[in-house]
Structures are given as structure tokens and as C-alpha cells.
Amino acid sequence: QVQLVESGGGLVQAGGSLGLSCAASGRTFTSYSMGWFRQAPGKEREFVAVISWSTGATYYADSVKGRFTISRDNAKNTVYLQMNSLKPEDTAVYYCAAALQSSHAVEVGTPDYWGQGTQVTVSS
């Protein structure tokens, strides 16, 4: 069982930056590809970014490419999402996700575990 706890959400002005963290429980963090999703009001949850459990390779949704950076610290069992040049349309609840040995499962929205979410609001 893996528990994911996000932190770092908040209110920021357009053009600003915000960093999210997701702390994972358990001793097998290195076996999980980790990702971020978001869900805006009235919209479906959408994929944002993923980082591979094995190679550290990353992949991003087109909407955030070049502005967001996903990274992980295996010693701290934590995955991060650095968000720069934020836009009002980035406003959403951001969720952390984990999939055992599968970045693909994260990308298609079928991870093994989800966090509870953290709110990010970007004002114009």
C-alpha cells in the first residue's frame, strides 16, 4: 500500500511560479513511476506530467511543456512539480499519482494510487 500526500498548493498571480510536493509512504518508492494530474471545475481530470521509475525520463502534456518540470528525490520518497509562467487556465486541483513500474499507466490515467489533491489558483 502506498499513500500519497500533496502539498504546496495556493494562490499565485498569472506569470508567477509555484512548487508542489508529493510525499509517498512505503519502502518501494523507487519502483513507482510518479505523475501529476489536474482537474479544473467542470472538467475531467487530465494528465500533466510523469517521471519514470527506472530511467527518470519525463513526459509532459503539451499544455504545460516548457513551463512545468517534474522531478523526484528517491532518498526522500518525494516527487515535485515546479510550475512556472502560470496562467489562469492552470487553475485546478492537482493530484499526485503512482504506478508500479509503469509510466504508461500514469500517462493513460490508470495509476495504482492517487493522492488527495491540492488546490492551485492562478489569478489574472
PDB file of C-alpha atoms in Angstrom:
ATOM      1  CA  GLN A   1       0.000   0.000   0.000  1.00  0.00           C
ATOM      2  CA  VAL A   2       1.266   3.473  -0.920  1.00  0.00           C
ATOM      3  CA  GLN A   3      -0.102   6.700   0.495  1.00  0.00           C
ATOM      4  CA  LEU A   4       0.482   9.950  -1.353  1.00  0.00           C
ATOM      5  CA  VAL A   5       0.239  13.347   0.301  1.00  0.00           C
ATOM      6  CA  GLU A   6       0.465  16.505  -1.783  1.00  0.00           C
ATOM      7  CA  SER A   7       1.451  19.914  -0.506  1.00  0.00           C
ATOM      8  CA  GLY A   8       2.409  23.326  -1.829  1.00  0.00           C
ATOM      9  CA  GLY A   9      -0.769  24.500  -3.490  1.00  0.00           C
ATOM     10  CA  GLY A  10      -2.041  28.021  -3.115  1.00  0.00           C
ATOM     11  CA  LEU A  11      -2.892  31.283  -4.820  1.00  0.00           C
ATOM     12  CA  VAL A  12      -0.499  32.916  -7.272  1.00  0.00           C
ATOM     13  CA  GLN A  13      -0.732  35.661  -9.856  1.00  0.00           C
ATOM     14  CA  ALA A  14      -0.503  34.921 -13.548  1.00  0.00           C
ATOM     15  CA  GLY A  15       3.104  34.720 -14.652  1.00  0.00           C
ATOM     16  CA  GLY A  16       4.214  33.546 -11.236  1.00  0.00           C
ATOM     17  CA  SER A  17       5.630  30.263 -10.004  1.00  0.00           C
ATOM     18  CA  LEU A  18       4.573  27.602  -7.564  1.00  0.00           C
ATOM     19  CA  GLY A  19       6.083  24.305  -6.454  1.00  0.00           C
ATOM     20  CA  LEU A  20       4.141  21.204  -5.461  1.00  0.00           C
ATOM     21  CA  SER A  21       5.435  18.240  -3.487  1.00  0.00           C
ATOM     22  CA  CYS A  22       4.082  14.734  -3.088  1.00  0.00           C
ATOM     23  CA  ALA A  23       5.400  12.584  -0.274  1.00  0.00           C
ATOM     24  CA  ALA A  24       4.954   8.834  -0.633  1.00  0.00           C
ATOM     25  CA  SER A  25       4.845   6.281   2.132  1.00  0.00           C
ATOM     26  CA  GLY A  26       6.388   2.856   1.874  1.00  0.00           C
ATOM     27  CA  ARG A  27       9.826   1.477   1.074  1.00  0.00           C
ATOM     28  CA  THR A  28       9.328   0.772  -2.625  1.00  0.00           C
ATOM     29  CA  PHE A  29       9.132   4.328  -3.949  1.00  0.00           C
ATOM     30  CA  THR A  30      11.875   3.633  -6.485  1.00  0.00           C
ATOM     31  CA  SER A  31       9.661   1.013  -8.144  1.00  0.00           C
ATOM     32  CA  TYR A  32       6.936   3.522  -8.953  1.00  0.00           C
ATOM     33  CA  SER A  33       6.597   5.874 -11.849  1.00  0.00           C
ATOM     34  CA  MET A  34       5.178   9.089 -10.445  1.00  0.00           C
ATOM     35  CA  GLY A  35       2.948  11.625 -12.070  1.00  0.00           C
ATOM     36  CA  TRP A  36       0.767  14.659 -11.702  1.00  0.00           C
ATOM     37  CA  PHE A  37      -2.777  15.238 -12.895  1.00  0.00           C
ATOM     38  CA  ARG A  38      -5.139  18.153 -12.545  1.00  0.00           C
ATOM     39  CA  GLN A  39      -8.864  18.710 -12.571  1.00  0.00           C
ATOM     40  CA  ALA A  40     -10.431  22.098 -13.183  1.00  0.00           C
ATOM     41  CA  PRO A  41     -14.028  22.842 -12.151  1.00  0.00           C
ATOM     42  CA  GLY A  42     -16.473  21.211 -14.528  1.00  0.00           C
ATOM     43  CA  LYS A  43     -13.744  19.392 -16.426  1.00  0.00           C
ATOM     44  CA  GLU A  44     -12.340  15.898 -16.439  1.00  0.00           C
ATOM     45  CA  ARG A  45      -9.096  15.052 -14.718  1.00  0.00           C
ATOM     46  CA  GLU A  46      -6.192  15.423 -17.137  1.00  0.00           C
ATOM     47  CA  PHE A  47      -2.625  14.202 -17.285  1.00  0.00           C
ATOM     48  CA  VAL A  48       0.101  16.778 -16.582  1.00  0.00           C
ATOM     49  CA  ALA A  49       3.465  15.022 -16.242  1.00  0.00           C
ATOM     50  CA  VAL A  50       5.153  11.716 -15.425  1.00  0.00           C
ATOM     51  CA  ILE A  51       8.627  10.636 -14.365  1.00  0.00           C
ATOM     52  CA  SER A  52       9.847   7.096 -14.903  1.00  0.00           C
ATOM     53  CA  TRP A  53      10.668   4.779 -12.027  1.00  0.00           C
ATOM     54  CA  SER A  54      13.658   3.272 -13.860  1.00  0.00           C
ATOM     55  CA  THR A  55      15.269   5.868 -16.116  1.00  0.00           C
ATOM     56  CA  GLY A  56      13.994   9.138 -14.705  1.00  0.00           C
ATOM     57  CA  ALA A  57      12.665  10.003 -18.148  1.00  0.00           C
ATOM     58  CA  THR A  58       9.940  12.618 -18.147  1.00  0.00           C
ATOM     59  CA  TYR A  59       6.930  13.324 -20.308  1.00  0.00           C
ATOM     60  CA  TYR A  60       4.577  16.290 -20.291  1.00  0.00           C
ATOM     61  CA  ALA A  61       1.200  17.313 -21.580  1.00  0.00           C
ATOM     62  CA  ASP A  62       1.527  19.808 -24.413  1.00  0.00           C
ATOM     63  CA  SER A  63      -0.303  22.421 -22.353  1.00  0.00           C
ATOM     64  CA  VAL A  64       2.469  22.565 -19.738  1.00  0.00           C
ATOM     65  CA  LYS A  65       5.561  21.654 -21.765  1.00  0.00           C
ATOM     66  CA  GLY A  66       8.321  24.196 -21.265  1.00  0.00           C
ATOM     67  CA  ARG A  67       6.647  25.689 -18.182  1.00  0.00           C
ATOM     68  CA  PHE A  68       6.368  22.780 -15.734  1.00  0.00           C
ATOM     69  CA  THR A  69       9.132  20.469 -14.511  1.00  0.00           C
ATOM     70  CA  ILE A  70       8.627  17.160 -12.749  1.00  0.00           C
ATOM     71  CA  SER A  71      11.408  15.695 -10.637  1.00  0.00           C
ATOM     72  CA  ARG A  72      11.873  13.134  -7.892  1.00  0.00           C
ATOM     73  CA  ASP A  73      14.092  12.613  -4.878  1.00  0.00           C
ATOM     74  CA  ASN A  74      14.202   8.888  -4.161  1.00  0.00           C
ATOM     75  CA  ALA A  75      16.015   9.417  -0.866  1.00  0.00           C
ATOM     76  CA  LYS A  76      13.071  11.490   0.363  1.00  0.00           C
ATOM     77  CA  ASN A  77      10.315   9.427  -1.305  1.00  0.00           C
ATOM     78  CA  THR A  78       9.088  12.652  -2.859  1.00  0.00           C
ATOM     79  CA  VAL A  79       8.084  13.840  -6.304  1.00  0.00           C
ATOM     80  CA  TYR A  80       7.915  17.509  -7.221  1.00  0.00           C
ATOM     81  CA  LEU A  81       6.192  19.675  -9.779  1.00  0.00           C
ATOM     82  CA  GLN A  82       7.729  23.076 -10.399  1.00  0.00           C
ATOM     83  CA  MET A  83       5.279  25.314 -12.217  1.00  0.00           C
ATOM     84  CA  ASN A  84       6.499  28.496 -13.891  1.00  0.00           C
ATOM     85  CA  SER A  85       4.806  31.103 -16.079  1.00  0.00           C
ATOM     86  CA  LEU A  86       1.484  30.127 -14.610  1.00  0.00           C
ATOM     87  CA  LYS A  87      -1.726  31.003 -16.435  1.00  0.00           C
ATOM     88  CA  PRO A  88      -5.297  31.325 -15.146  1.00  0.00           C
ATOM     89  CA  GLU A  89      -6.153  28.169 -17.093  1.00  0.00           C
ATOM     90  CA  ASP A  90      -3.716  26.247 -14.874  1.00  0.00           C
ATOM     91  CA  THR A  91      -6.187  26.708 -12.018  1.00  0.00           C
ATOM     92  CA  ALA A  92      -7.205  23.253 -10.819  1.00  0.00           C
ATOM     93  CA  VAL A  93      -6.893  20.676  -8.098  1.00  0.00           C
ATOM     94  CA  TYR A  94      -3.574  18.924  -8.668  1.00  0.00           C
ATOM     95  CA  TYR A  95      -3.263  15.234  -7.875  1.00  0.00           C
ATOM     96  CA  CYS A  96      -0.215  13.067  -7.413  1.00  0.00           C
ATOM     97  CA  ALA A  97      -0.289   9.525  -8.805  1.00  0.00           C
ATOM     98  CA  ALA A  98       1.870   6.412  -8.597  1.00  0.00           C
ATOM     99  CA  ALA A  99       2.033   3.371 -10.847  1.00  0.00           C
ATOM    100  CA  LEU A 100       4.134   0.296 -10.171  1.00  0.00           C
ATOM    101  CA  GLN A 101       6.853   0.023 -12.818  1.00  0.00           C
ATOM    102  CA  SER A 102       4.746   1.705 -15.483  1.00  0.00           C
ATOM    103  CA  SER A 103       4.926   5.249 -16.796  1.00  0.00           C
ATOM    104  CA  HIS A 104       2.296   4.288 -19.381  1.00  0.00           C
ATOM    105  CA  ALA A 105      -0.252   3.576 -16.655  1.00  0.00           C
ATOM    106  CA  VAL A 106       0.261   7.089 -15.356  1.00  0.00           C
ATOM    107  CA  GLU A 107       0.032   8.663 -18.803  1.00  0.00           C
ATOM    108  CA  VAL A 108      -3.303   6.994 -19.590  1.00  0.00           C
ATOM    109  CA  GLY A 109      -4.772   7.789 -16.205  1.00  0.00           C
ATOM    110  CA  THR A 110      -4.773   4.345 -14.603  1.00  0.00           C
ATOM    111  CA  PRO A 111      -2.204   4.566 -11.813  1.00  0.00           C
ATOM    112  CA  ASP A 112      -2.309   2.323  -8.786  1.00  0.00           C
ATOM    113  CA  TYR A 113      -2.590   5.130  -6.254  1.00  0.00           C
ATOM    114  CA  TRP A 114      -3.845   8.698  -6.059  1.00  0.00           C
ATOM    115  CA  GLY A 115      -3.233  11.492  -3.624  1.00  0.00           C
ATOM    116  CA  GLN A 116      -5.998  13.598  -2.151  1.00  0.00           C
ATOM    117  CA  GLY A 117      -5.196  16.680  -4.222  1.00  0.00           C
ATOM    118  CA  THR A 118      -4.056  20.234  -3.582  1.00  0.00           C
ATOM    119  CA  GLN A 119      -5.675  23.392  -4.938  1.00  0.00           C
ATOM    120  CA  VAL A 120      -3.773  25.713  -7.249  1.00  0.00           C
ATOM    121  CA  THR A 121      -5.415  29.005  -8.144  1.00  0.00           C
ATOM    122  CA  VAL A 122      -3.897  31.413 -10.661  1.00  0.00           C
ATOM    123  CA  SER A 123      -5.374  34.896 -10.690  1.00  0.00           C
ATOM    124  CA  SER A 124      -5.345  37.099 -13.764  1.00  0.00           C
TER     125      SER A 124
END
